[in-house]
Amino acid sequence: MNTQINFAGIKMKNPVTVASGTFGYGREYSEIFDLSKLGAVITKGTSYKPKMGNKNPRVCETTAGMLNAIGLENPGVDYFIENDLPFLKKFDTAIIVNAFGGTGGTIQDYVNVCEVLNKLDIDGVELNLSCPNVKAGCLAYGTTYEGVKEITTAVRKVLTSKPLIIKLTPNITDITIPAKAAEDAGADAISLINTLTAMKIDINTRKPILANNTGGLSGPAIKPVAVRMVYQASKAVKIPVMGLGGIMNGDDAIEFMLAGASCISIGAGNFVDPLCSIKTIEGIENYMKKYNIEDINEIIGGVQMN
Amino acid sequence: MPTKLVQAELVKKQKLITNIFKFSIFSKELVSCAKPGQFLEIRVSNDLVPFLRRPISIHSIDKENNIIEFIFQVKGKGTEILSSKQIGDNIDILGPLGNGTFDLKDYKNVAVIGGGIGVFPLYELVKSSPKDVETNTYLGFRNKELVTLENEFKEASSYFILTTDDGSYGENGFAIDYLKKDIEKKNIEAIYACGPMPMLKAVKKLSEETKIPAYLSLEKLMGCGVGACLGCNVMNVKKGSYDKVCKDGPVFLAEDVEI
């Protein structure tokens, strides 16, 4: 039975990764399980310089999911190189660094961090064009063909030696538009979906729970939207797709892969069950046994439409 | 400090007062490394609603019998489901969590102040304090009906004051006012506090005025509970950046944090 995949040149022992922003830089969850079991670790969104993030409250629970408005707090790429990269290198798993433009959020800010990442001993870069919780960058580029193309082109010029994954936002009418823009600008893969912009109001105080007022919705509540978008995006482009959005177990993972994802990410599921990613790997293997699937690659995009 | 994910047996369940339950859990793994002031992240159900784990403070640690206890108030659906667990059930627990704990250090004369359901996390500190440490405990409740753990704290403390806001039981008024009266004549070296935000703010102010260090247990909405999601941030004014309540706390030196 083969669970290995080659995702845009990134070799993974299985198609299960952990989503950016839900796993820090791996340290916390490494106390609970061996990170070497994962296909890849995708780091917290990292910028050229440290970023402070939003005020508290930053998270709240919703029906079958949660909202967050962290605001991309991170210690900056130099800190990552000094402290977190050597730690992650101790594990036999692919390292994908999620990168964004920092407080400024200009194209040059994105280029600056990617120039640094290009020289590191990492397996790939995921570019965040989709965070709904910051004032500058991200969504400003992520929702139009031109925006995605412009920034992907600029980053591609400096990110010459690593696979480039563009992370897309679902806060858009037609997901195939940014997907094609990423492909046209030379990205190696796309990942989707990031969170859906959402709000929760405390009816007693009549104020939104989150200090940022709005936040990103994640968890099983968004899964059907994510599956639909993964299907549409994977049909629209030839580059591979990483699927995420509310995956809690092997069955959910298989559903995304049938929709067209070559690999998947566990996000909010890590909070609910720190072993969610490990159980998802087991669940995928159980599905393969049940249906006599020799190679996990066989099922990618295998949905049979009515 | 290793974080553990365990399925641990509920061996005793007590209803203290309306809506407040004490759970005794048998777990060698949790007990072996738990410290006063730490908390547990509890998954109350395998369903998708409620979604996240519930952070609940450790109340007491019994190393001899491998029993760890927590006390919680039923506030919403999650705690309601938790309260329906039966003796013999396994509880899904991630913990013990938090590096900022109630640590006595070398203090020999301390004040412990708790308000309402905030008194529970202070108990282990008082209970486990060495004989040569004076523990002056001040507990405040809204009224007589909400008083809990009076005997337990009284027995474990060197000095004990219980107040109610409406004077329906114990001393009349706020616990902080009684601590203020005593703080100098008793030569208090440090204050440990857990309770509602107005009480914590008053303790922080008292600490600033008297230069006596105060350790506050903070509560925030949490995502992961282990320091990965950065959901429970609090401003560390000394560093000029955010700390994580779950990982750097939940207990902080009052002068370090903006509350």
Coordinates of C-alpha atoms in Angstrom, one line a residue, chain A:
Chain A
M1 CA 0.0 0.0 0.0
N2 CA 1.5 3.3 -1.0
T3 CA 0.5 6.5 0.8
Q4 CA 3.4 8.6 -0.5
I5 CA 2.6 11.6 -2.7
N6 CA 4.7 14.0 -4.6
F7 CA 3.0 17.4 -4.2
A8 CA 4.5 19.9 -6.6
G9 CA 7.9 18.4 -6.0
I10 CA 7.5 18.1 -2.2
K11 CA 7.8 14.5 -1.2
M12 CA 5.5 13.5 1.5
K13 CA 5.2 10.1 3.2
N14 CA 1.4 10.6 3.3
P15 CA -1.0 13.3 2.2
V16 CA -1.7 14.7 5.7
T17 CA -0.3 18.0 6.7
V18 CA -1.2 20.5 9.4
A19 CA -2.6 23.9 8.5
S20 CA -0.8 27.1 9.0
G21 CA -1.8 29.0 12.1
T22 CA -3.1 25.9 13.9
F23 CA 0.2 24.3 14.7
G24 CA 2.6 27.1 15.6
Y25 CA 6.0 25.9 14.5
G26 CA 5.4 22.4 15.7
R27 CA 6.9 22.6 19.2
E28 CA 3.7 22.4 21.2
Y29 CA 2.3 19.3 19.5
S30 CA 5.7 17.6 19.4
E31 CA 5.2 16.9 23.1
I32 CA 2.1 14.9 22.2
F33 CA 3.1 12.9 19.1
D34 CA 6.1 12.4 16.7
L35 CA 6.0 15.0 14.0
S36 CA 7.8 12.6 11.7
K37 CA 4.5 10.8 11.2
L38 CA 3.2 13.8 9.2
G39 CA 3.4 14.3 5.5
A40 CA 4.4 17.9 6.1
V41 CA 4.3 20.6 8.8
I42 CA 3.0 24.0 7.5
T43 CA 4.3 26.7 9.8
K44 CA 2.5 29.7 11.3
G45 CA 2.3 32.6 8.8
T46 CA 5.7 34.2 8.9
S47 CA 6.8 37.7 7.8
Y48 CA 10.1 39.4 7.2
K49 CA 9.8 41.3 10.5
P50 CA 7.9 40.3 13.7
K51 CA 4.2 41.2 13.8
M52 CA 2.2 41.8 16.9
G53 CA -1.3 40.7 15.8
N54 CA -4.8 41.8 17.0
K55 CA -6.2 42.6 20.4
N56 CA -8.0 40.0 22.6
P57 CA -10.5 38.3 22.2
R58 CA -9.1 36.7 19.2
V59 CA -11.0 33.4 19.1
C60 CA -14.5 32.1 19.9
E61 CA -16.5 28.9 19.4
T62 CA -19.3 28.6 16.9
T63 CA -21.6 25.8 15.8
A64 CA -19.3 23.0 14.6
G65 CA -16.4 25.4 14.3
M66 CA -14.7 28.5 15.5
L67 CA -13.8 32.1 14.6
N68 CA -10.3 33.5 14.8
A69 CA -8.8 36.9 14.3
I70 CA -5.3 36.4 15.4
G71 CA -3.9 39.0 12.9
L72 CA -0.9 37.0 11.9
E73 CA 1.2 37.5 15.0
N74 CA 4.6 36.0 14.4
P75 CA 8.2 36.4 15.6
G76 CA 9.6 37.1 12.1
V77 CA 11.7 35.1 9.7
D78 CA 15.0 35.7 11.5
Y79 CA 13.6 34.2 14.7
F80 CA 12.3 31.3 12.7
I81 CA 15.7 30.6 11.2
E82 CA 17.4 30.8 14.6
N83 CA 14.9 28.9 16.8
D84 CA 12.2 27.0 14.9
L85 CA 13.9 25.7 11.7
P86 CA 16.6 23.8 13.6
F87 CA 13.9 22.3 15.8
L88 CA 11.7 21.2 12.8
K89 CA 14.7 19.8 11.0
K90 CA 15.0 17.1 13.7
F91 CA 11.9 15.5 12.3
D92 CA 11.6 13.4 9.2
T93 CA 8.7 15.5 7.7
A94 CA 8.5 18.1 4.9
I95 CA 8.7 21.7 6.1
I96 CA 6.5 24.2 4.3
V97 CA 6.8 27.8 5.5
N98 CA 3.7 29.9 5.2
A99 CA 4.8 33.4 4.3
F100 CA 3.1 36.8 4.1
G101 CA 3.9 40.5 3.7
G102 CA 3.9 41.6 7.4
T103 CA 2.5 44.8 8.7
G104 CA 3.1 46.7 5.5
G105 CA 1.7 44.0 3.3
T106 CA 3.2 45.4 0.1
I107 CA 4.4 43.3 -2.7
Q108 CA 8.0 44.2 -1.7
D109 CA 7.2 42.9 1.8
Y110 CA 6.2 39.6 0.3
V111 CA 9.3 39.5 -1.9
N112 CA 11.6 40.3 1.1
V113 CA 10.5 37.3 3.2
C114 CA 10.5 35.0 0.2
E115 CA 14.1 36.0 -0.8
V116 CA 15.2 34.8 2.6
L117 CA 13.1 31.6 2.5
N118 CA 14.6 30.7 -0.9
K119 CA 18.0 30.1 0.7
L120 CA 16.8 27.9 3.6
D121 CA 16.7 24.2 4.0
I122 CA 12.9 23.9 3.7
D123 CA 10.7 22.0 1.3
G124 CA 8.3 24.6 0.1
V125 CA 6.7 28.0 0.6
E126 CA 3.0 28.6 1.0
L127 CA 2.0 32.2 0.2
N128 CA -0.8 33.6 2.3
L129 CA -3.1 35.7 0.0
S130 CA -6.1 35.0 2.0
C131 CA -6.0 36.0 5.7
P132 CA -9.3 37.9 6.4
N133 CA -8.0 39.5 9.7
V134 CA -5.3 42.0 8.7
K135 CA -5.6 45.5 7.4
A136 CA -2.9 45.3 4.7
G137 CA -2.0 42.7 2.1
C138 CA -3.5 39.2 1.9
L139 CA -7.1 39.6 0.8
A140 CA -6.2 42.9 -1.0
Y141 CA -4.4 40.7 -3.5
G142 CA -6.2 37.4 -3.1
T143 CA -9.6 38.3 -4.5
T144 CA -8.8 39.4 -8.1
Y145 CA -7.1 37.7 -11.0
E146 CA -4.7 40.7 -11.4
G147 CA -3.9 40.8 -7.7
V148 CA -3.0 37.1 -7.4
K149 CA -1.1 37.2 -10.7
E150 CA 1.0 40.3 -9.8
I151 CA 2.1 39.1 -6.4
T152 CA 2.7 35.5 -7.5
T153 CA 4.8 36.8 -10.4
A154 CA 6.9 39.0 -8.1
V155 CA 7.5 36.3 -5.6
R156 CA 8.2 33.7 -8.3
K157 CA 11.1 35.8 -9.5
V158 CA 12.9 35.5 -6.1
L159 CA 11.6 32.1 -5.0
T160 CA 13.5 30.1 -7.6
S161 CA 14.6 27.0 -5.7
K162 CA 11.4 26.1 -3.7
P163 CA 8.0 24.9 -4.7
L164 CA 5.5 27.8 -4.4
I165 CA 2.0 27.1 -3.1
I166 CA -0.6 29.9 -3.2
K167 CA -3.2 29.8 -0.5
L168 CA -6.5 31.0 -1.7
T169 CA -9.4 32.7 0.0
P170 CA -13.0 31.4 -0.2
N171 CA -14.3 35.0 0.2
I172 CA -14.9 35.3 -3.5
T173 CA -17.6 34.4 -6.0
D174 CA -15.6 32.3 -8.4
I175 CA -12.7 30.4 -6.9
T176 CA -11.3 29.4 -10.4
I177 CA -10.3 33.0 -11.0
P178 CA -7.5 33.3 -8.4
A179 CA -6.7 29.6 -9.0
K180 CA -5.9 30.3 -12.7
A181 CA -4.1 33.5 -11.8
A182 CA -1.7 31.5 -9.5
E183 CA -1.1 28.9 -12.2
D184 CA -0.6 31.5 -15.0
A185 CA 2.0 33.4 -12.8
G186 CA 4.0 30.2 -12.3
A187 CA 2.9 28.9 -8.9
D188 CA 3.6 25.1 -8.4
A189 CA 0.4 24.5 -6.5
I190 CA -2.6 26.0 -4.7
S191 CA -4.1 25.4 -1.3
L192 CA -7.6 26.1 -0.3
I193 CA -9.6 27.1 1.5
N194 CA -8.5 29.7 4.1
T195 CA -11.2 30.8 6.5
L196 CA -14.6 32.4 5.6
T197 CA -15.1 35.9 6.9
A198 CA -17.7 35.7 9.7
M199 CA -19.0 37.4 12.8
K200 CA -20.5 36.4 16.2
I201 CA -22.4 38.9 18.3
D202 CA -22.9 38.7 22.1
I203 CA -26.6 39.4 22.4
N204 CA -26.3 40.5 26.0
T205 CA -23.7 43.2 25.3
R206 CA -24.8 43.7 21.7
K207 CA -21.1 43.7 20.7
P208 CA -19.2 41.3 18.5
I209 CA -17.2 38.7 20.5
L210 CA -14.0 39.3 18.7
A211 CA -12.0 42.5 19.3
N212 CA -11.5 42.7 15.5
N213 CA -15.4 42.4 15.1
T214 CA -15.0 39.9 12.3
G215 CA -12.9 36.8 12.1
G216 CA -12.3 33.7 10.0
L217 CA -14.7 30.8 10.3
S218 CA -13.0 27.3 10.3
G219 CA -14.0 23.8 11.4
P220 CA -16.5 21.3 10.1
A221 CA -19.0 24.1 9.5
I222 CA -17.1 25.1 6.4
K223 CA -16.3 21.7 5.0
P224 CA -18.9 21.4 2.3
V225 CA -18.0 24.9 1.0
A226 CA -14.3 23.8 0.9
V227 CA -15.1 20.5 -0.9
R228 CA -17.0 22.3 -3.6
M229 CA -14.2 24.9 -4.1
V230 CA -11.5 22.3 -4.2
Y231 CA -13.5 20.5 -6.9
Q232 CA -14.0 23.6 -8.9
A233 CA -10.4 24.8 -8.5
S234 CA -8.9 21.5 -9.3
K235 CA -10.9 21.3 -12.5
A236 CA -9.8 24.7 -13.6
V237 CA -6.0 24.2 -13.2
K238 CA -3.4 21.6 -14.0
I239 CA -1.2 22.3 -10.9
P240 CA -1.9 20.2 -7.8
V241 CA -4.3 21.3 -5.1
M242 CA -4.0 21.0 -1.3
G243 CA -7.4 20.8 0.3
L244 CA -8.4 22.0 3.7
G245 CA -11.4 23.3 5.6
G246 CA -13.0 21.4 8.5
I247 CA -11.2 18.0 8.0
M248 CA -11.6 16.0 11.2
N249 CA -10.9 12.4 10.1
G250 CA -9.9 10.0 7.3
D251 CA -13.3 10.1 5.7
D252 CA -13.2 13.8 5.4
A253 CA -9.7 13.6 4.0
I254 CA -10.8 11.1 1.4
E255 CA -13.7 13.3 0.4
F256 CA -11.3 16.2 -0.3
M257 CA -9.0 13.9 -2.3
L258 CA -11.9 12.6 -4.4
A259 CA -12.9 16.2 -5.0
G260 CA -9.4 16.8 -6.5
A261 CA -7.0 17.5 -3.6
S262 CA -3.6 15.8 -3.8
C263 CA -3.0 16.3 -0.1
I264 CA -4.9 17.8 2.8
S265 CA -4.4 19.8 5.9
I266 CA -5.8 19.5 9.4
G267 CA -6.6 22.9 10.9
A268 CA -9.0 23.5 13.7
G269 CA -9.2 19.8 14.2
N270 CA -5.8 19.9 15.9
F271 CA -7.3 22.0 18.7
V272 CA -10.2 19.6 19.3
D273 CA -8.0 16.5 19.2
P274 CA -4.2 17.0 19.1
L275 CA -4.0 13.5 17.5
C276 CA -6.5 14.4 14.7
S277 CA -3.8 14.4 12.0
I278 CA -2.5 11.0 13.1
K279 CA -6.0 9.5 13.3
T280 CA -6.6 10.9 9.8
I281 CA -3.6 9.1 8.4
E282 CA -4.9 5.9 9.9
G283 CA -8.4 6.6 8.6
I284 CA -7.0 7.1 5.1
E285 CA -5.2 3.7 5.3
N286 CA -8.4 2.0 6.5
Y287 CA -10.3 3.4 3.6
M288 CA -7.6 2.1 1.2
K289 CA -7.8 -1.3 2.8
K290 CA -11.6 -1.4 2.6
Y291 CA -11.6 -0.5 -1.1
N292 CA -8.4 -2.4 -2.1
I293 CA -6.6 0.8 -3.1
E294 CA -2.9 0.1 -3.7
D295 CA -1.8 3.7 -4.3
I296 CA -3.4 6.8 -2.7
N297 CA -2.7 8.7 -5.8
E298 CA -5.4 6.7 -7.6
I299 CA -8.2 8.4 -5.8
I300 CA -7.2 12.0 -6.4
G301 CA -10.0 13.7 -8.3
G302 CA -11.9 10.4 -8.4
V303 CA -15.4 11.8 -7.8
Q304 CA -18.0 10.6 -10.2
M305 CA -20.3 13.5 -10.9
N306 CA -24.0 12.8 -11.4

